[in-house]
Structure formats: structure tokens, C-alpha cells
mmCIF file of C-alpha atoms in Angstrom:
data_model
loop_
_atom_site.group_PDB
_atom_site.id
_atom_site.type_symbol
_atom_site.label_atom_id
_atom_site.label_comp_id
_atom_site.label_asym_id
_atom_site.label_seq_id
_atom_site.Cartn_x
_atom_site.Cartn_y
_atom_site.Cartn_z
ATOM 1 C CA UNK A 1 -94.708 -160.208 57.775
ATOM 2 C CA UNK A 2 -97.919 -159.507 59.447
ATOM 3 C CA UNK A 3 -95.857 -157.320 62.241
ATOM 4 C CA UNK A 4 -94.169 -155.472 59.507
ATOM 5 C CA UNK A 5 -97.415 -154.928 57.786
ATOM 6 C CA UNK A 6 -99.393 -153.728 61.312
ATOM 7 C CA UNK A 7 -96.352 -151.207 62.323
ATOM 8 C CA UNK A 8 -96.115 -150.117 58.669
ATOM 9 C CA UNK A 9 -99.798 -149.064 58.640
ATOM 10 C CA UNK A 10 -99.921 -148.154 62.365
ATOM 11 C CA UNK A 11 -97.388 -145.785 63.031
ATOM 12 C CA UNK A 12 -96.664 -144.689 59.075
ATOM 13 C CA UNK A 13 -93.021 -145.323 59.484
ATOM 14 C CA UNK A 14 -91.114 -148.266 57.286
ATOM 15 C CA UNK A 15 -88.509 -150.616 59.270
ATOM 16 C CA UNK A 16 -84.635 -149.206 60.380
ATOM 17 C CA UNK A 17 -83.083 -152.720 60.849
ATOM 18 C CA UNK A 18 -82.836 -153.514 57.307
ATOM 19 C CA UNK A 19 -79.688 -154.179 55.675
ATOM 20 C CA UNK A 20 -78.890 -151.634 52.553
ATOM 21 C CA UNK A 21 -76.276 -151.239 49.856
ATOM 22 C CA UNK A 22 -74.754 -148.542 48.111
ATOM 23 C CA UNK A 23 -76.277 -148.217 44.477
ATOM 24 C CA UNK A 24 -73.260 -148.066 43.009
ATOM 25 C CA UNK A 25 -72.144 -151.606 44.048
ATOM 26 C CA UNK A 26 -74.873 -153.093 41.651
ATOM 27 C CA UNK A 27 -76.376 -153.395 38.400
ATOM 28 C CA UNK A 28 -78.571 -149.952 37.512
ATOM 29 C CA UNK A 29 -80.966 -152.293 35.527
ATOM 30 C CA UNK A 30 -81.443 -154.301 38.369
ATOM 31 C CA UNK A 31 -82.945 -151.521 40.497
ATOM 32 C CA UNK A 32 -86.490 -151.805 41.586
ATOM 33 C CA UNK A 33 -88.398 -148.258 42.221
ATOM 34 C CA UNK A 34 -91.096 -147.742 44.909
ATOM 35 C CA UNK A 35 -92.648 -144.249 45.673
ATOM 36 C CA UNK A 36 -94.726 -142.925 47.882
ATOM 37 C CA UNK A 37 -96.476 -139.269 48.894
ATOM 38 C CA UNK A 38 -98.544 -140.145 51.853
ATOM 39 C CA UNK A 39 -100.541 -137.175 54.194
ATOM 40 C CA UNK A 40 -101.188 -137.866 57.638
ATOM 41 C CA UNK A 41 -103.978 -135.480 59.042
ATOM 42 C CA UNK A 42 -102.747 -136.360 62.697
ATOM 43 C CA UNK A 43 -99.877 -134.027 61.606
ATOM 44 C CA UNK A 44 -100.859 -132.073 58.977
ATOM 45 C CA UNK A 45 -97.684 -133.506 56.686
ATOM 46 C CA UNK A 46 -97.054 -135.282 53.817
ATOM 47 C CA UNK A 47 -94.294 -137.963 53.441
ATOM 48 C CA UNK A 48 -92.016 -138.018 50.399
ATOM 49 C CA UNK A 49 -90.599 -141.489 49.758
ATOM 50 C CA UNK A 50 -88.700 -142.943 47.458
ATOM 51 C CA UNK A 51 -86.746 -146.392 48.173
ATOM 52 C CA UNK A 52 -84.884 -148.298 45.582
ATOM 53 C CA UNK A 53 -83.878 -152.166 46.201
ATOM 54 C CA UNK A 54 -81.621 -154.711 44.182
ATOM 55 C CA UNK A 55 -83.256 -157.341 41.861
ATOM 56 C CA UNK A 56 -87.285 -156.713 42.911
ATOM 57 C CA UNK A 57 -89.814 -155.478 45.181
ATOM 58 C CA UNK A 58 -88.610 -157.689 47.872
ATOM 59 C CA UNK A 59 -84.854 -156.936 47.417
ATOM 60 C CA UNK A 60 -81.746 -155.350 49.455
ATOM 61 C CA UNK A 61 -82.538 -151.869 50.014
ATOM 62 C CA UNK A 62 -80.296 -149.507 48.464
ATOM 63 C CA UNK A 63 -78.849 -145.794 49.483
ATOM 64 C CA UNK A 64 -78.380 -143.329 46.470
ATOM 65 C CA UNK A 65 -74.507 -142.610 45.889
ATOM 66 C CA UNK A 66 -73.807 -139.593 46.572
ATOM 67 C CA UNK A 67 -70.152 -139.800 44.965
ATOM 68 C CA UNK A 68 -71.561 -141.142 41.970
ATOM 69 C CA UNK A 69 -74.254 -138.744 41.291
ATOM 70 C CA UNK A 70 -77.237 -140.586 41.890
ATOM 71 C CA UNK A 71 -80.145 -139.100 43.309
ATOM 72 C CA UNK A 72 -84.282 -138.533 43.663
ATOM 73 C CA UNK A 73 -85.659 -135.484 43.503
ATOM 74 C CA UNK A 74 -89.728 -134.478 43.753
ATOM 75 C CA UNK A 75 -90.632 -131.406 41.840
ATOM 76 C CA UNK A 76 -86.979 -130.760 41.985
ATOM 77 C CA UNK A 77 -86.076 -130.997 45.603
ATOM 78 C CA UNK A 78 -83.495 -133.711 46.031
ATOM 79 C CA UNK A 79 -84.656 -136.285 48.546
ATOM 80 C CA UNK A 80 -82.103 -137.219 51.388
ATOM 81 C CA UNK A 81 -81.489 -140.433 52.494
ATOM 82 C CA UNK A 82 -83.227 -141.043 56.214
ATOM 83 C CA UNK A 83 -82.030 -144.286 58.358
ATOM 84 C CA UNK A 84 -85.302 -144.150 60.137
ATOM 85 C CA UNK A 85 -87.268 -144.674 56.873
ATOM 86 C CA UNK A 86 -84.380 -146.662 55.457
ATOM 87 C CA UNK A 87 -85.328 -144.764 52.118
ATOM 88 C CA UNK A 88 -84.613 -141.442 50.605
ATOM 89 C CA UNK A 89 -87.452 -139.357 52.285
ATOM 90 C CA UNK A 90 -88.630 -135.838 53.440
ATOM 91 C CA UNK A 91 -91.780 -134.270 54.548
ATOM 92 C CA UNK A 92 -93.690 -131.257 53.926
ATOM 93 C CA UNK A 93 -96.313 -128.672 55.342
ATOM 94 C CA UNK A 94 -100.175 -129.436 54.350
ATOM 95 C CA UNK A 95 -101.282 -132.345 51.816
ATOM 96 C CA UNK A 96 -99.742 -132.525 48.497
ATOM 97 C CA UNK A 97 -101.543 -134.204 45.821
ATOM 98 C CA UNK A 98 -99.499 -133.944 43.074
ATOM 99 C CA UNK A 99 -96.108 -133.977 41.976
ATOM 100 C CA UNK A 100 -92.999 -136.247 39.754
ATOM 101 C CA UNK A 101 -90.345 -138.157 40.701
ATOM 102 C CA UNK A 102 -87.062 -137.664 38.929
ATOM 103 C CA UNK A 103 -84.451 -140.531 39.940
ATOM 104 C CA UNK A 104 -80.857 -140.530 37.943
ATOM 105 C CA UNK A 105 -78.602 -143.436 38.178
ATOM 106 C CA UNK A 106 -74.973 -143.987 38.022
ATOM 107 C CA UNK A 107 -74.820 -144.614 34.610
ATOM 108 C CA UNK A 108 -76.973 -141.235 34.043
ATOM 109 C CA UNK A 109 -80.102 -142.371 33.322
ATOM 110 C CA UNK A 110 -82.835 -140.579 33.875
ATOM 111 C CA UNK A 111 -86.307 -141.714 34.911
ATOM 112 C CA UNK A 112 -89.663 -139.392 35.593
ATOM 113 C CA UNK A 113 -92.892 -140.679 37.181
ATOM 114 C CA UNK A 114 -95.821 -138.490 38.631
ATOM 115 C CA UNK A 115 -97.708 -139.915 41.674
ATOM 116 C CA UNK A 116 -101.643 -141.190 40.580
ATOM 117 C CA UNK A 117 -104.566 -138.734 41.532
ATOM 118 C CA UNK A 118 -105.484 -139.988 44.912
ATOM 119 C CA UNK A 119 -108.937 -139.248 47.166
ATOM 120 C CA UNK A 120 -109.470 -138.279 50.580
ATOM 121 C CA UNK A 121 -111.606 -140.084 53.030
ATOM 122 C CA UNK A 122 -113.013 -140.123 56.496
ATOM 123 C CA UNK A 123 -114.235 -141.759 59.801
ATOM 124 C CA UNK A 124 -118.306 -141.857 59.928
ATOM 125 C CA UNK A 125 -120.027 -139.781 62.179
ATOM 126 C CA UNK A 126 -120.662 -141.515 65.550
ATOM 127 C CA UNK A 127 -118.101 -143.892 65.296
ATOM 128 C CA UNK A 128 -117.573 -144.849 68.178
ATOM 129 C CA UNK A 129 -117.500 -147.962 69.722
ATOM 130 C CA UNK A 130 -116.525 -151.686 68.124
ATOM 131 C CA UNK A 131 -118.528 -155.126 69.476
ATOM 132 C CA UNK A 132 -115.925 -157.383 69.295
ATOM 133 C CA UNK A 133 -118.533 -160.200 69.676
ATOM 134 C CA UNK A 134 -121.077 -159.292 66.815
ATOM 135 C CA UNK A 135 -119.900 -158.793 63.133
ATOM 136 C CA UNK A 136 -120.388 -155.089 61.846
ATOM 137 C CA UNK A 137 -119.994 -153.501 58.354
ATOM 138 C CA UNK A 138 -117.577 -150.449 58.885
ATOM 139 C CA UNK A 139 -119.153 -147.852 55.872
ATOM 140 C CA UNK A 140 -115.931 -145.011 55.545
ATOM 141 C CA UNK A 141 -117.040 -141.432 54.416
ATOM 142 C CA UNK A 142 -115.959 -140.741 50.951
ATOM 143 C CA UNK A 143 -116.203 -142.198 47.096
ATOM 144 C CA UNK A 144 -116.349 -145.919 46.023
ATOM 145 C CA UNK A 145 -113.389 -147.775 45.479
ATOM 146 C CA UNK A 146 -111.781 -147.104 42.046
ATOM 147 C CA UNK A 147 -109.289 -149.350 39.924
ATOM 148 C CA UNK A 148 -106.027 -149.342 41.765
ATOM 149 C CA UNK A 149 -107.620 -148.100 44.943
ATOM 150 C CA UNK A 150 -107.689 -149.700 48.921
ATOM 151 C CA UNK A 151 -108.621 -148.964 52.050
ATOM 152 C CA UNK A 152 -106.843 -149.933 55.382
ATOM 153 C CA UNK A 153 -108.374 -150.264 58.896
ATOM 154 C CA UNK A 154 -106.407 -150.981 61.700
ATOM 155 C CA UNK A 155 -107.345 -150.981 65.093
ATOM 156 C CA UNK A 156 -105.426 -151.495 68.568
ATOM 157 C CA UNK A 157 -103.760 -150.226 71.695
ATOM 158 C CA UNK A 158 -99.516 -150.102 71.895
ATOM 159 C CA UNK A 159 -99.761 -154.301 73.742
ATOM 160 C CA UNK A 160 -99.011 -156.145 70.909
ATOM 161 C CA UNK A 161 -101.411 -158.767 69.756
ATOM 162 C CA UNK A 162 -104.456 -156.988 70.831
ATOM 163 C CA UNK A 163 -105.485 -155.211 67.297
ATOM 164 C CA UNK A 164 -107.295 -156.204 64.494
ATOM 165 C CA UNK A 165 -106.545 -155.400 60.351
ATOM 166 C CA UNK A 166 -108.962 -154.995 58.095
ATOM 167 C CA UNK A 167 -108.523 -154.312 53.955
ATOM 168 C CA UNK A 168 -110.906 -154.001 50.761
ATOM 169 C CA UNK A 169 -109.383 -152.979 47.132
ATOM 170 C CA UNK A 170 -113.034 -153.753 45.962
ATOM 171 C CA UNK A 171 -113.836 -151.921 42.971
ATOM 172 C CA UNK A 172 -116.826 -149.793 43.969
ATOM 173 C CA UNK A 173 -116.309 -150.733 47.614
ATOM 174 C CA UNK A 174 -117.889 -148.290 50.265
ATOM 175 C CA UNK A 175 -117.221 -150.407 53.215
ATOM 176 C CA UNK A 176 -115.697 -152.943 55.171
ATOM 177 C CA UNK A 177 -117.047 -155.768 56.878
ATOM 178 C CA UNK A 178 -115.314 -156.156 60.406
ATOM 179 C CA UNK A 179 -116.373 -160.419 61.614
ATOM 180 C CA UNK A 180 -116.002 -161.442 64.938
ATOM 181 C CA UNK A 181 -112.869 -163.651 64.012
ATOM 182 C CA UNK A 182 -110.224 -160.863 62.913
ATOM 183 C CA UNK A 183 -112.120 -159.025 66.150
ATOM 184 C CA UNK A 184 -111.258 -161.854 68.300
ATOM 185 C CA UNK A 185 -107.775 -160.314 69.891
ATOM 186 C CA UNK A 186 -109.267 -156.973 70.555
ATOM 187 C CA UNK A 187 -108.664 -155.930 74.309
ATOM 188 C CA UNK A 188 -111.745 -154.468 75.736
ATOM 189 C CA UNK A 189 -111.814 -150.987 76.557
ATOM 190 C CA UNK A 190 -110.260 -147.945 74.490
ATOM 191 C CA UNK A 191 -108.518 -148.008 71.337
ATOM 192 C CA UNK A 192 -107.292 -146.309 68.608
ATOM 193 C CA UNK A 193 -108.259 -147.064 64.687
ATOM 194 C CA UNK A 194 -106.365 -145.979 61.907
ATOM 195 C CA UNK A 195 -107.338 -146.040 58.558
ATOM 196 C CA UNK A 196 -105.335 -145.168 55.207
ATOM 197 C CA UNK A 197 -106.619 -144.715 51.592
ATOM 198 C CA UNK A 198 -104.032 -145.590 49.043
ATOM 199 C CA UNK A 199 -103.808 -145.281 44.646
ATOM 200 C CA UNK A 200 -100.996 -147.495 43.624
ATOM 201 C CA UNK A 201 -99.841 -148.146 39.854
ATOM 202 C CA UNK A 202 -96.963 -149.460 38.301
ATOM 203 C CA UNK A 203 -94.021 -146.717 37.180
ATOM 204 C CA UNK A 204 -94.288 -145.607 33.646
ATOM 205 C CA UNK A 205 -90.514 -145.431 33.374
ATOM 206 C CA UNK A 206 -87.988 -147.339 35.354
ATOM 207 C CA UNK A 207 -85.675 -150.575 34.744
ATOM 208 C CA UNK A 208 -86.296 -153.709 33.560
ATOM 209 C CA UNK A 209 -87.627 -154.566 37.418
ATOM 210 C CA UNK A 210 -89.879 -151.886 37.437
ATOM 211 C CA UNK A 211 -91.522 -150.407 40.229
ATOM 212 C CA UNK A 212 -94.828 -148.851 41.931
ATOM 213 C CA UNK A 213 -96.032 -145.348 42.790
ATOM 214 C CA UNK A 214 -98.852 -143.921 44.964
ATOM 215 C CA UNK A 215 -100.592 -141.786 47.087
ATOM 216 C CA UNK A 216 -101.387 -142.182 50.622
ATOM 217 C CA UNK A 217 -103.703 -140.745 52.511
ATOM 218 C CA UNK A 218 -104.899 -140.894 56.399
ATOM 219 C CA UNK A 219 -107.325 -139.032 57.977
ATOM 220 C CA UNK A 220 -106.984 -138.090 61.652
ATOM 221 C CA UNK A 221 -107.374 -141.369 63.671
ATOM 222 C CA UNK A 222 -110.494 -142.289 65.641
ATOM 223 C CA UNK A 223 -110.334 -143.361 69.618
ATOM 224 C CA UNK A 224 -113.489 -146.139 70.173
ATOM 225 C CA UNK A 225 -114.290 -148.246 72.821
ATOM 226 C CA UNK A 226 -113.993 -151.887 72.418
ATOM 227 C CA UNK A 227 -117.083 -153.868 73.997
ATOM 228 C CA UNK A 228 -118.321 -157.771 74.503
#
């Protein structure tokens, strides 16, 4: 879970080994909803995602069918399904902020949802370097925390194990404190940190296993050195 969670956040991109169904082989009002619009500054793009799964958040993932008419569109652009994302996805030029999901089933049901006003943030200026050996409080540039709001920090080099992962959904948080045990791993020298700012709410229409929606943001990552 925690190696999901790291390359999830990391690298932006959701798992390709997962096993996934046809939509059509299950029960519509078992289908569990999770969307996404996330920017990435490092490439000036936003991510479009919607994936469905069978019985719950945690459930097998499932592929719209086509010969059933089933699909998810975002302000009308039907989403295709991408193996790499293992989720109906596409991407788009700049940062969008706004927009609605319309998925339709197999039985013809229709459900809308429009992604949650989400906030920008930033890296402070003169961040720079990380003591690994001294606890530090890691203040982001931007607003508080509001309801439904988190922040992410990750930092680390492409060797697995030597990265640390930091988190606050604090209401009115401004910063993160980084301690000298979740530092511990942390390989001395350069790394990079990446941080993402996320608004997540439940759908407001969906099945009976209803679903989350939100907006991502990251702003271009940081490069620090690690020191004792």
C-alpha cells in the first residue's frame, strides 16, 4: 500500500497491473465512481480521470462498454479508456479548474457531477535544502487548509526506500512538520520533492456505492539537497 501510495503521488500515474472487468458483466448499482482533474505544472497539463470499480472504492476496476453504450464524458468530450492509467482518462493543454462529469450506464442512467473549486499552491522561496537529522516545519506558499482540503509532500531520488511522505488535511493548516523519523531513509545528497494540493468530496449523484471527486493540483517540483 505504501508503494502504491509513494508512486501514485510521485510520478502522478495510477497502477497498469490491475485486473479490470467489462461494466457490462456486473450490477450498474454496484458501480463505485472516482474522478479526478489534476494539473501538473512540470508539464503544463491537466489529467482527466474517471475510474469506475465493482462493489466499492477498493473494488475490481472496470472498462466502460463500448458495445453497450456506456461511457464518461467531461464537458462533453468522451473519455477513452487508457491501460496505463487503468481508467478512462485524457489530458489537456494549461490548468482547468472547472468542469462536470457525465457517466451513462448500461441500463441508461445518467449521472452528472462537477469537480470542487480547488486552490493553487507553491514551494517557499529558498527552499532548498532538508536536515535529515533536525526536525523542520515545511510552511507551503498559498491559503490555509479548508474543509475537504490536503496537502502532499514527498521527497526522494528514483532508489527505492530512500524518500520520505509527508501529509496534513488540517483545517486551517499552513504547514507541515517534517521529524527526523519519517526523514530517517533520506539518502544524502540531491533530491527531488513533490508536493500536490488536493479538494475531494463525495459525488452528488452516483449509485448506491457512491463515489468521490476532486481536484488536483502540483506545482513544479523542487530539487534540495539532503544534509546530516
Amino acid at each position: 500500500m505504501k508503494k502504491l501510495l509513494i508512486a501514485t503521488l510521485a510520478l502522478g500515474a495510477l497502477t497498469t497491473s490491475c485486473t479490470k472487468e467489462d461494466s457490462s458483466d456486473v450490477n450498474q448499482q454496484k458501480i463505485y465512481a472516482d474522478y479526478e482533474v489534476f494539473y501538473n505544472q512540470n508539464e503544463d497539463k491537466t489529467h482527466v480521470v474517471a475510474k469506475y470499480r465493482f462493489g466499492g472504492a477498493t473494488g475490481t476496476v472496470l472498462e466502460l462498454s463500448d458495445s453497450t453504450n456506456a461511457y464518461v464524458s467531461f464537458e462533453g468530450d468522451t473519455l477513452p479508456w487508457d491501460p496505463w492509467y487503468n481508467a478512462h482518462h485524457k489530458e489537456y493543454a494549461g490548468n482547468i479548474t472547472t468542469g462536470t462529469f457525465s457517466y451513462t450506464n448500461t441500463d441508461g442512467d445518467t449521472y452528472v457531477n462537477t469537480i470542487p473549486a480547488g486552490e493553487n499552491i507553491a514551494f517557499p522561496i529558498g527552499f532548498d535544502t532538508i536536515n535529515k537529522s533536525a526536525a523542520q516545519t515545511f510552511a507551503w506558499s498559498g491559503t490555509a487548509l479548508a474543509a475537504d482540503q490536503q496537502v502532499s509532500l514527498f521527497v526522494g531520488t528514483w532508489t527505492w526506500g530512500e524518500d520520505a511522505l509527508f501529509y496534513s488535511n488540517a483545517l486551517g493548516g499552513t504547514d507541515i512538520v517534517m521529524g527526523v523519523t519519517e526523514m530517517a531513509n533520506l539518502a544524502v545528497g540531491s533530491s527531488t520533492v513533490y508536493m500536490d494540493r488536493s479538494t475531494a468530496v463525495d459525488i452528488s449523484q452516483g449509485t448506491p456505492e457512491g463515489g468521490r471527486i476532486r481536484y488536483k493540483y502540483r506545482p513544479t517540483n523542487a530539487t534540495v539537497q539532503i544534509v546530516e
